[in-house]
CSV table of N, CA and C in Angstrom, one decimal:
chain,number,residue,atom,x,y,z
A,1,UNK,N,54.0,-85.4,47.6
A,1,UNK,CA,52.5,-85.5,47.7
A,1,UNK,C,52.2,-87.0,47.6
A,2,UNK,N,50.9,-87.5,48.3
A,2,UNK,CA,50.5,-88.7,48.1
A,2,UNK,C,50.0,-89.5,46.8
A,3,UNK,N,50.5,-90.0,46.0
A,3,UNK,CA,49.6,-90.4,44.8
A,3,UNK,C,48.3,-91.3,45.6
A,4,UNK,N,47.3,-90.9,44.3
A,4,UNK,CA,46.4,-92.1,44.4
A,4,UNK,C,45.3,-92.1,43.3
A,5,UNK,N,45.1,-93.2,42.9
A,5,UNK,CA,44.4,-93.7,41.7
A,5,UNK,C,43.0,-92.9,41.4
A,6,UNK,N,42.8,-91.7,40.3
A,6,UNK,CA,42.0,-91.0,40.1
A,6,UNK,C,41.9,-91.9,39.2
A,7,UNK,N,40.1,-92.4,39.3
A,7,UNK,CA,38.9,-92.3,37.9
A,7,UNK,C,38.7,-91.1,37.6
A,8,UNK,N,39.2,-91.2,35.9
A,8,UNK,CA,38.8,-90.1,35.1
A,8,UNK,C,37.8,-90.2,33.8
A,9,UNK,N,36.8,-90.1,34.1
A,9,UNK,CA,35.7,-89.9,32.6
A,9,UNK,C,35.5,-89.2,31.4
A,10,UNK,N,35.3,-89.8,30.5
A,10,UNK,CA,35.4,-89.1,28.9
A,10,UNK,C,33.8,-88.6,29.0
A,11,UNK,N,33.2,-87.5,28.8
A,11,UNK,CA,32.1,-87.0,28.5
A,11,UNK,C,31.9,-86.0,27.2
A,12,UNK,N,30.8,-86.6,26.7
A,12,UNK,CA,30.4,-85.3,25.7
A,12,UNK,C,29.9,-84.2,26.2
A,13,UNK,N,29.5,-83.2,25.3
A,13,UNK,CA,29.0,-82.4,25.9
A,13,UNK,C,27.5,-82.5,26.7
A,14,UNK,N,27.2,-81.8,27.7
A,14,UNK,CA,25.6,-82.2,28.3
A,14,UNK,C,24.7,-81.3,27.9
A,15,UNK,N,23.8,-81.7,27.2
A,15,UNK,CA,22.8,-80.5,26.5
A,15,UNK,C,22.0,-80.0,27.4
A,16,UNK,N,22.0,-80.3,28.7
A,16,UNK,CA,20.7,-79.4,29.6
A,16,UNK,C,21.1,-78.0,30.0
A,17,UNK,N,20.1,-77.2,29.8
A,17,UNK,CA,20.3,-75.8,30.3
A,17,UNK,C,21.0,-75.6,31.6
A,18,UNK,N,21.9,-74.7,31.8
A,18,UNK,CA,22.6,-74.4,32.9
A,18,UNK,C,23.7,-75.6,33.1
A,19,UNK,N,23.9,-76.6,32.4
A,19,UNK,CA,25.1,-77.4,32.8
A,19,UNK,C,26.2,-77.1,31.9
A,20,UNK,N,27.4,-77.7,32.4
A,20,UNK,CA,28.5,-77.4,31.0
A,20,UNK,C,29.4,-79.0,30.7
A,21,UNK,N,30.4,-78.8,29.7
A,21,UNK,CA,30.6,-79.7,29.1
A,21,UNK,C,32.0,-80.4,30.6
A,22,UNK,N,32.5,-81.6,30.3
A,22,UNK,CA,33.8,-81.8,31.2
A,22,UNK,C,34.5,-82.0,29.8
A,23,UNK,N,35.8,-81.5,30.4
A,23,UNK,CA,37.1,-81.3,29.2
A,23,UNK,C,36.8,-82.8,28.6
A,24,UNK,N,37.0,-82.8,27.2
A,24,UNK,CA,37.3,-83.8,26.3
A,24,UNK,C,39.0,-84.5,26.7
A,25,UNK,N,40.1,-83.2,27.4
A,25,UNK,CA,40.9,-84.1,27.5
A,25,UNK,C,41.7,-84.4,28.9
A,26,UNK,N,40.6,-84.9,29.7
A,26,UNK,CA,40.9,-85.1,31.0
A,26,UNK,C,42.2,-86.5,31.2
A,27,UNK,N,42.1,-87.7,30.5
A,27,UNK,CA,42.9,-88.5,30.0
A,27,UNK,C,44.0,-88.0,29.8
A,28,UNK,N,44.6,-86.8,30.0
A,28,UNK,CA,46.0,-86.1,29.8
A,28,UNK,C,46.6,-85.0,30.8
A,29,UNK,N,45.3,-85.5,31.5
A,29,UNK,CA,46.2,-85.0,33.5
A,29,UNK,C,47.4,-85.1,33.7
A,30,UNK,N,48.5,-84.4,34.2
A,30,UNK,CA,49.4,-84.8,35.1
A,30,UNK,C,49.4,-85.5,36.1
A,31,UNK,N,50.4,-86.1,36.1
A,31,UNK,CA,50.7,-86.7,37.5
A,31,UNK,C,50.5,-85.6,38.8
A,32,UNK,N,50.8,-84.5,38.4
A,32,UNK,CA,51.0,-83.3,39.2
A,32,UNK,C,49.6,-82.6,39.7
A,33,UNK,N,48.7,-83.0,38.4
A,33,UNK,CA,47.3,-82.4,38.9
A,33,UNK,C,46.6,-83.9,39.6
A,34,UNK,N,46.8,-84.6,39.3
A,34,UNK,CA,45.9,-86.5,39.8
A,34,UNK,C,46.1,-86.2,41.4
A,35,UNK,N,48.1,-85.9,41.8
A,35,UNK,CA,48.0,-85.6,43.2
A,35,UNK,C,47.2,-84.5,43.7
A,36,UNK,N,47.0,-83.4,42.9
A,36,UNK,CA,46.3,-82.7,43.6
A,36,UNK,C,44.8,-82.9,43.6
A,37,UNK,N,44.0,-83.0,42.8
A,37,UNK,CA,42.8,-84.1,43.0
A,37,UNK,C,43.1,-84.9,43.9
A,38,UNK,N,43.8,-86.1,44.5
A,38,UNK,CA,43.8,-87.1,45.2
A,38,UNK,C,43.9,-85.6,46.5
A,39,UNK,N,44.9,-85.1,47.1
A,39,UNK,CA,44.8,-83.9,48.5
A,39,UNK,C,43.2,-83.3,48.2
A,40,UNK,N,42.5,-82.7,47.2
A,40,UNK,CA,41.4,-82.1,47.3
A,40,UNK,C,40.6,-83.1,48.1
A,41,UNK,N,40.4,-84.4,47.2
A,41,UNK,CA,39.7,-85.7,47.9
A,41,UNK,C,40.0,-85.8,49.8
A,42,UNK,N,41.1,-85.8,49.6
A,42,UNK,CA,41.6,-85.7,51.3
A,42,UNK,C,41.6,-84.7,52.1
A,43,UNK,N,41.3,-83.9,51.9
A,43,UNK,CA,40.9,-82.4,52.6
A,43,UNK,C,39.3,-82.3,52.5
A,44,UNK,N,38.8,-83.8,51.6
A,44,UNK,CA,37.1,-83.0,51.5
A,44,UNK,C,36.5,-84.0,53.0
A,45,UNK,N,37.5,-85.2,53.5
A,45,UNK,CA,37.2,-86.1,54.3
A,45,UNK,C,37.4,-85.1,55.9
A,46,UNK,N,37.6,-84.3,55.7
A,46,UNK,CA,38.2,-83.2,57.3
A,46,UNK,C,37.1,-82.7,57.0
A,47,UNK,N,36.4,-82.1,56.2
A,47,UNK,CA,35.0,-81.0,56.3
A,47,UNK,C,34.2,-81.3,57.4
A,48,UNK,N,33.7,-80.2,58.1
A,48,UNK,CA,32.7,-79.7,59.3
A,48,UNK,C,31.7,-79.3,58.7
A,49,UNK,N,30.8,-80.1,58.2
A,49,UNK,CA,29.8,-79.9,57.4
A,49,UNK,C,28.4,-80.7,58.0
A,50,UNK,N,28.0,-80.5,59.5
A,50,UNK,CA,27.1,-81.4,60.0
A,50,UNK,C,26.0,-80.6,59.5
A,51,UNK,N,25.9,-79.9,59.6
A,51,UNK,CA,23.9,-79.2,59.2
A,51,UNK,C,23.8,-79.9,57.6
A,52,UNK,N,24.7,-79.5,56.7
A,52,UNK,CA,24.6,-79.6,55.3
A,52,UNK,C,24.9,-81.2,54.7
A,53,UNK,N,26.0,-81.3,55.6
A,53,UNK,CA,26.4,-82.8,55.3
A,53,UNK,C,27.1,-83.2,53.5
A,54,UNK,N,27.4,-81.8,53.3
A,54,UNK,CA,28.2,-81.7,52.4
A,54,UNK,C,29.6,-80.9,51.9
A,55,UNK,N,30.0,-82.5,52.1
A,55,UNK,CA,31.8,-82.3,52.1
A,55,UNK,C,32.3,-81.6,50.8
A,56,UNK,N,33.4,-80.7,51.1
A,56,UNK,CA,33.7,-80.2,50.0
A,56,UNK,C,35.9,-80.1,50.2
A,57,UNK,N,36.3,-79.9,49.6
A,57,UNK,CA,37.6,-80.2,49.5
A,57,UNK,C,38.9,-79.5,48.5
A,58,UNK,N,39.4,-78.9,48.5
A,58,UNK,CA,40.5,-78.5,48.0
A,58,UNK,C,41.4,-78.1,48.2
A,59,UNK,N,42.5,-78.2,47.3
A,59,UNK,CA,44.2,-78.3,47.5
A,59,UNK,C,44.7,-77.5,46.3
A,60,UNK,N,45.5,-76.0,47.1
A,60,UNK,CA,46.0,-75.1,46.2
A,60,UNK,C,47.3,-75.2,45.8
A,61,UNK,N,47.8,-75.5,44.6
A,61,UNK,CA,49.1,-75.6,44.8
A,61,UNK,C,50.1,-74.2,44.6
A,62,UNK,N,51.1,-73.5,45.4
A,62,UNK,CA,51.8,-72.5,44.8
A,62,UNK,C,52.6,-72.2,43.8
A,63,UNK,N,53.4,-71.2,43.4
A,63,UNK,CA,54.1,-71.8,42.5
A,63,UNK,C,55.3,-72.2,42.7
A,64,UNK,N,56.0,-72.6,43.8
A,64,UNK,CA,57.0,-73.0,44.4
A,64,UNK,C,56.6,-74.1,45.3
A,65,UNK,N,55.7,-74.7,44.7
A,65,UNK,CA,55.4,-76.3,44.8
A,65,UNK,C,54.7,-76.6,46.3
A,66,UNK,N,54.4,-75.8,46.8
A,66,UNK,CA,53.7,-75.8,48.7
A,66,UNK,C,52.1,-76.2,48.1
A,67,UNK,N,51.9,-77.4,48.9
A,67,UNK,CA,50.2,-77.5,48.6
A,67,UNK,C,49.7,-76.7,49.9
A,68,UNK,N,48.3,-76.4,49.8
A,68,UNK,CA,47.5,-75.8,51.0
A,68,UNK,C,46.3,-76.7,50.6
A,69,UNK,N,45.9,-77.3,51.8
A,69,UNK,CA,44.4,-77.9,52.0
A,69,UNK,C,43.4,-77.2,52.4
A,70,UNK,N,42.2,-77.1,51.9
A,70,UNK,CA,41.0,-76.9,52.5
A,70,UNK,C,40.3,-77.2,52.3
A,71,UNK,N,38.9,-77.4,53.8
A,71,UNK,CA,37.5,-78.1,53.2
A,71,UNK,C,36.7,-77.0,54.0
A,72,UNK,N,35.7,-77.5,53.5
A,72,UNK,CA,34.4,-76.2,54.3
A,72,UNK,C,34.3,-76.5,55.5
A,73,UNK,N,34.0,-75.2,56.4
A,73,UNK,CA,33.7,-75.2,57.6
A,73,UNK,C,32.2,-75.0,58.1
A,74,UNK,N,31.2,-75.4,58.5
A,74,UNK,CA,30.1,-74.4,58.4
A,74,UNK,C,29.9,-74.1,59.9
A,75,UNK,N,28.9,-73.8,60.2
A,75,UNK,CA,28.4,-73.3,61.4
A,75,UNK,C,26.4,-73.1,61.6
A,76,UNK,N,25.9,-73.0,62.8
A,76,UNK,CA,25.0,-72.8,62.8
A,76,UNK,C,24.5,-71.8,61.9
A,77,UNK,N,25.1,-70.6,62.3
A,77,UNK,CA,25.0,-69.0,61.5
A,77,UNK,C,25.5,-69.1,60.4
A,78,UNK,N,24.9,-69.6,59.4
A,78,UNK,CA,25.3,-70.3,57.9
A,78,UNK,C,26.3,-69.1,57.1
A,79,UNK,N,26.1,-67.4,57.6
A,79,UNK,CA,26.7,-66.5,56.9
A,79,UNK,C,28.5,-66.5,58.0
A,80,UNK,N,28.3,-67.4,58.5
A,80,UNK,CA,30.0,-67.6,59.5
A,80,UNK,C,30.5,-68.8,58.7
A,81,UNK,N,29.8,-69.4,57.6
A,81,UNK,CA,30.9,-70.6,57.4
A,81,UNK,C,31.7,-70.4,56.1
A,82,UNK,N,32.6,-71.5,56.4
A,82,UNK,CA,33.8,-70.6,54.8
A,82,UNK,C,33.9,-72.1,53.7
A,83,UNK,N,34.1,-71.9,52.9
A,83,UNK,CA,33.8,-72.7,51.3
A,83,UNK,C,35.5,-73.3,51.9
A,84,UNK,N,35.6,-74.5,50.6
A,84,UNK,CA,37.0,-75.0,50.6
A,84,UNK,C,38.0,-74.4,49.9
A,85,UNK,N,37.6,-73.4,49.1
A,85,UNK,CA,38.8,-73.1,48.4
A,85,UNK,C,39.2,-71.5,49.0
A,86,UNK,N,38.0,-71.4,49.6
A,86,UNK,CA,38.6,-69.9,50.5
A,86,UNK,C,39.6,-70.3,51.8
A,87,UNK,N,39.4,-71.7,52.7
A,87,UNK,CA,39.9,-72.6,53.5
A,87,UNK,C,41.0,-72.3,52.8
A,88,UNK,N,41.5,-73.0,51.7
A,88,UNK,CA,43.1,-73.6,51.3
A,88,UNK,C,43.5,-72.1,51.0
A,89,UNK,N,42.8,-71.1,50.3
A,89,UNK,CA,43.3,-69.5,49.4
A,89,UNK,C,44.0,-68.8,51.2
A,90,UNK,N,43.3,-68.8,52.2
A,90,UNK,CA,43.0,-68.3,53.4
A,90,UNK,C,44.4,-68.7,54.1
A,91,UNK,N,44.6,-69.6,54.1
A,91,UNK,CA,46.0,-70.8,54.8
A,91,UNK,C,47.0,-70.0,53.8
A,92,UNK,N,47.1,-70.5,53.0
A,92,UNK,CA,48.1,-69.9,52.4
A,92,UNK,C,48.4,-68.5,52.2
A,93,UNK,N,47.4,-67.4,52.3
A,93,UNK,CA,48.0,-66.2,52.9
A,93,UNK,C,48.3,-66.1,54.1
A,94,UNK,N,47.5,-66.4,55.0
A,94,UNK,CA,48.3,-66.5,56.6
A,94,UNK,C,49.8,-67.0,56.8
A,95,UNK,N,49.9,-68.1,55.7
A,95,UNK,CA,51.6,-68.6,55.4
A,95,UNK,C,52.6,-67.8,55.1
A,96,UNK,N,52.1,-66.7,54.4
A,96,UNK,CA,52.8,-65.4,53.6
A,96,UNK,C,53.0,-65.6,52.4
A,97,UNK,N,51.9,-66.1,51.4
A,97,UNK,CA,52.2,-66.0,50.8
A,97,UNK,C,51.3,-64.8,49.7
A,98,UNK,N,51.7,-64.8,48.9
A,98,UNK,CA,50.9,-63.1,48.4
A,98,UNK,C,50.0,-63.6,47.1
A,99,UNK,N,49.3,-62.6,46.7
A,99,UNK,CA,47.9,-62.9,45.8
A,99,UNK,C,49.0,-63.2,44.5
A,100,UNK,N,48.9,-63.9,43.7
A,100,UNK,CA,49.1,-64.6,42.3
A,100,UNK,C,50.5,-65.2,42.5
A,101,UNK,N,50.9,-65.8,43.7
A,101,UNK,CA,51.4,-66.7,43.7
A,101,UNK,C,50.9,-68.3,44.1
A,102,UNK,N,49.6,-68.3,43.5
A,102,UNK,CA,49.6,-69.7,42.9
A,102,UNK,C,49.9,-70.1,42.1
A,103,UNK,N,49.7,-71.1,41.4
A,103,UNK,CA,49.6,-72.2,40.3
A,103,UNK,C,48.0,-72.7,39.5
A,104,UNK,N,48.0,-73.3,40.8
A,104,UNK,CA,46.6,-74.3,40.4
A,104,UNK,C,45.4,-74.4,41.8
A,105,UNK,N,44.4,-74.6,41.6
A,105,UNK,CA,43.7,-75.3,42.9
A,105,UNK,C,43.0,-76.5,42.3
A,106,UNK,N,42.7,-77.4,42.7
A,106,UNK,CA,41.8,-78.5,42.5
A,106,UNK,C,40.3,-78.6,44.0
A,107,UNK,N,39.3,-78.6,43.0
A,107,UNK,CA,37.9,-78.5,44.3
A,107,UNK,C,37.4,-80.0,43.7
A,108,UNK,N,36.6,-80.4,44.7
A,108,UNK,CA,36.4,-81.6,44.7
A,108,UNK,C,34.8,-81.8,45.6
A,109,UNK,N,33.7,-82.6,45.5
A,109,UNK,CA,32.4,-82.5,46.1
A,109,UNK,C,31.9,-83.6,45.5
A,110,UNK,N,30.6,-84.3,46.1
A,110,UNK,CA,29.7,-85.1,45.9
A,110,UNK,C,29.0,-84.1,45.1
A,111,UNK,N,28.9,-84.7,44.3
A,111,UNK,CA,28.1,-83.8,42.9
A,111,UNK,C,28.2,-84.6,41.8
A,112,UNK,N,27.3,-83.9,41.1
A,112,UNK,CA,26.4,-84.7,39.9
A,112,UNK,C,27.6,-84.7,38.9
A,113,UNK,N,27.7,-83.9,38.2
A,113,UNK,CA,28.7,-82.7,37.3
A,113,UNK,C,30.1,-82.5,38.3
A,114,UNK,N,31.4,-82.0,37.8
A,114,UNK,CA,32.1,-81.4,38.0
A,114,UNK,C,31.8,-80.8,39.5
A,115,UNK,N,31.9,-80.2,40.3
A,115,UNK,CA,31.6,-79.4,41.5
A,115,UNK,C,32.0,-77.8,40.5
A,116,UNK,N,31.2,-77.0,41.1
A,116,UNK,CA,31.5,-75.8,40.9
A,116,UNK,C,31.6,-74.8,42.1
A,117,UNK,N,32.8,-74.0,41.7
A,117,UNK,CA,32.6,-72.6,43.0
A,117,UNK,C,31.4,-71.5,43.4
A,118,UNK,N,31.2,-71.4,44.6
A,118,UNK,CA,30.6,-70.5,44.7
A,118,UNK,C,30.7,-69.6,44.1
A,119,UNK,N,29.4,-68.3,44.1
A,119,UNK,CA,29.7,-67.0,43.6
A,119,UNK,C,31.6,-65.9,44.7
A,120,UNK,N,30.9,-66.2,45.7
A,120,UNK,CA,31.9,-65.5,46.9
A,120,UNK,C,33.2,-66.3,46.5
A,121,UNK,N,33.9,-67.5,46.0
A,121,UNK,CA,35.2,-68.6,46.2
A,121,UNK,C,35.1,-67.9,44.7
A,122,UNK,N,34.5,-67.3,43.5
A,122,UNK,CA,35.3,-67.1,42.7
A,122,UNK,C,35.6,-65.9,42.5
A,123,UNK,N,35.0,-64.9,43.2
A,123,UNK,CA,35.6,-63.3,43.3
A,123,UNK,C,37.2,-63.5,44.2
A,124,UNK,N,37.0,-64.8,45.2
A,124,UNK,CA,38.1,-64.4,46.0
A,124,UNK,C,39.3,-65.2,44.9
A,125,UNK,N,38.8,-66.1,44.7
A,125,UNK,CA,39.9,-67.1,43.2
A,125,UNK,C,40.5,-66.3,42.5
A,126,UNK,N,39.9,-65.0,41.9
A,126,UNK,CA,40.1,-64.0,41.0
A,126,UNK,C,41.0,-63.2,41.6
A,127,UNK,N,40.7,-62.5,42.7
A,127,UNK,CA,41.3,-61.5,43.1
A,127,UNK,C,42.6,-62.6,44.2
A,128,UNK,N,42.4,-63.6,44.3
A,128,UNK,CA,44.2,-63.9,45.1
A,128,UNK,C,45.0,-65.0,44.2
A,129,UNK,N,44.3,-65.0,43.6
A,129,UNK,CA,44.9,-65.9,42.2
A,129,UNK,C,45.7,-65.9,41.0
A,130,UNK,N,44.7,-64.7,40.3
A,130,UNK,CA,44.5,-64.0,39.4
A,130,UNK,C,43.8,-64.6,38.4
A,131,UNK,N,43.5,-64.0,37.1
A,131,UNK,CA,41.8,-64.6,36.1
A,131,UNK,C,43.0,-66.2,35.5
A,132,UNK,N,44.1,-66.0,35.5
A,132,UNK,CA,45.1,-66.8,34.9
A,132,UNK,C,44.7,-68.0,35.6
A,133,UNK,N,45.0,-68.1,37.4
A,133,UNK,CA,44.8,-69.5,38.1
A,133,UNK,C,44.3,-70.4,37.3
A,134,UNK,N,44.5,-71.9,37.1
A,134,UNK,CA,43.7,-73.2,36.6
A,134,UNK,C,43.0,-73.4,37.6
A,135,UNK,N,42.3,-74.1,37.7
A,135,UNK,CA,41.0,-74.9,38.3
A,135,UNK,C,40.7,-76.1,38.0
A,136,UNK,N,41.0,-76.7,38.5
A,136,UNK,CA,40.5,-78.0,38.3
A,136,UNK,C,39.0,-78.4,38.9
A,137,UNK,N,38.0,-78.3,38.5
A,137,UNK,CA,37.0,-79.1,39.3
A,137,UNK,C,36.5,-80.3,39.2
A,138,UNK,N,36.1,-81.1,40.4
A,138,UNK,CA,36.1,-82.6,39.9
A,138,UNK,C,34.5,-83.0,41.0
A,139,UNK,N,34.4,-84.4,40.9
A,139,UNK,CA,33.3,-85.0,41.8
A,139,UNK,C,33.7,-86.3,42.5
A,140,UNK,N,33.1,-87.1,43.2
A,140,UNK,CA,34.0,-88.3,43.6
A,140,UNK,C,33.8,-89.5,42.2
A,141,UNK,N,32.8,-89.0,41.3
A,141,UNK,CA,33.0,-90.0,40.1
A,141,UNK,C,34.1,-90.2,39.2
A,142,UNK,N,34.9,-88.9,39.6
A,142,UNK,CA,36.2,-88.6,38.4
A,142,UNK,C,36.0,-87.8,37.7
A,143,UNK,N,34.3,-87.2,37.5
A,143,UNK,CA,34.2,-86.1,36.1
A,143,UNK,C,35.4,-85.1,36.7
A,144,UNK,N,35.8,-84.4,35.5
A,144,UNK,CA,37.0,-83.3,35.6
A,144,UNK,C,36.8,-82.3,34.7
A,145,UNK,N,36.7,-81.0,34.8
A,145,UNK,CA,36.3,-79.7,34.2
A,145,UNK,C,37.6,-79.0,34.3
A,146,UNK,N,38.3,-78.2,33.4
A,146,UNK,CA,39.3,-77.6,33.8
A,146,UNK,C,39.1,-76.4,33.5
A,147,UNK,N,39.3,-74.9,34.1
A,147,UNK,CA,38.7,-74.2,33.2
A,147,UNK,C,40.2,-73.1,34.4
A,148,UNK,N,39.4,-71.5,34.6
A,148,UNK,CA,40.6,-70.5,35.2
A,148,UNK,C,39.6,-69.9,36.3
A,149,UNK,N,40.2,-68.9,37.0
A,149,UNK,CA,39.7,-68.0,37.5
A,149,UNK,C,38.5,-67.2,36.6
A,150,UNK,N,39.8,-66.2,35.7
A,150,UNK,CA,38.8,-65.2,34.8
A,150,UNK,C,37.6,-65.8,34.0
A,151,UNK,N,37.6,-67.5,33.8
A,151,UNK,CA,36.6,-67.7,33.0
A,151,UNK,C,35.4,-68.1,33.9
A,152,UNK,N,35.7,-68.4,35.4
A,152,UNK,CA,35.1,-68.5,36.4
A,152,UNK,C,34.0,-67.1,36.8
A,153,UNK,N,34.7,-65.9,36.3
A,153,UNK,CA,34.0,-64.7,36.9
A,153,UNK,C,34.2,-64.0,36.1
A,154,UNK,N,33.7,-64.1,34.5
A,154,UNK,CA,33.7,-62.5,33.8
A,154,UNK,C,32.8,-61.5,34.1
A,155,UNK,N,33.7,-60.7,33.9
A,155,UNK,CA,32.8,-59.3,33.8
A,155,UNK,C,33.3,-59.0,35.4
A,156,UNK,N,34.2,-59.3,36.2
A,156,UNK,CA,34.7,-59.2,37.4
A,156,UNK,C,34.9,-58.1,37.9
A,157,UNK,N,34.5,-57.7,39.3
A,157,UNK,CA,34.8,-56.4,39.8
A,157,UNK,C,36.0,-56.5,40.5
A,158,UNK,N,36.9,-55.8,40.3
A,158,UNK,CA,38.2,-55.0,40.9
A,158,UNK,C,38.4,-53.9,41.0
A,159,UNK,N,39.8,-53.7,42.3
A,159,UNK,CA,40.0,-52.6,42.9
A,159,UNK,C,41.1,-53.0,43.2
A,160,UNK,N,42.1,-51.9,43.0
A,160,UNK,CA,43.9,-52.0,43.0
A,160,UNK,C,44.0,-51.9,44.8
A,161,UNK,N,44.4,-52.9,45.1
A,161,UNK,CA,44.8,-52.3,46.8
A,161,UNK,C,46.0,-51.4,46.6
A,162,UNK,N,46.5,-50.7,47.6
A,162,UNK,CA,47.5,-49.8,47.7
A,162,UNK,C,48.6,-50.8,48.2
């Protein structure tokens, strides 16, 4: 993977309604997560995002070390376009690879805060992930939130495929 020099910010917590805190211990990244933030960052520069004009970006890693890139695609018919982390989730099943053989994903956005997943990118996070997945979410300032799938979507609906 390509290194490259992530700014990372120390934040307290943010008292405004509806926002959340960024991890106190972002300063204790891996090398292993930095690269993957740096691929999110680089997958958010490929986005097809002309109507919205907002790039989005992420890099899943498996657990046998395969990254997958993705950035959002949109489209006129706004209900035809697909998020970045369904992009990279999506590739890598087409790859063969099967539901909870990730690791990690890292998402990445021009955003105030952390970037957060959609409602739709965290049912799908849950269910090809599992609630275990890490998450990294970041912004191009460096803020960095780390949190999971399951804490991304409690109270989550499932159904056992056959």
């Amino acid at each position: 993977m390509a290194t490259q020099a992530v700014r990372i910010v120390r934040q307290g917590a943010i008292t405004q309604p509806g926002r959340f805190c960024v991890s106190p211990d972002t300063e204790k990244l891996s090398m292993q997560d930095q690269e993957l933030i740096a691929l999110a960052n680089q997958a958010r520069e490929k986005a097809y995002a002309p109507y919205s004009r907002f790039l989005v970006g992420a890099a899943l890693l498996t657990k046998d070390g395969k990254v997958f890139q993705g950035c959002n695609v949109e489209n006129a018919s706004y209900g035809l376009c697909n998020c970045a982390e369904r992009t990279a989730l999506f590739s890598a099943i087409a790859a063969g690879y099967r539901p909870r053989e990730f690791e990690k994903i890292a998402v990445t956005g021009n955003t105030e805060a952390p970037i957060a997943p959609c409602g739709a990118c965290r049912q799908v996070l849950l269910e090809l992930g599992g609630p275990e997945l890490e998450i990294i979410l970041t912004n191009l300032k460096g803020d960095i939130k780390t949190t999971s799938a399951g804490e991304q979507l409690p109270d989550a609906f499932y159904l056992q495929p056959d």
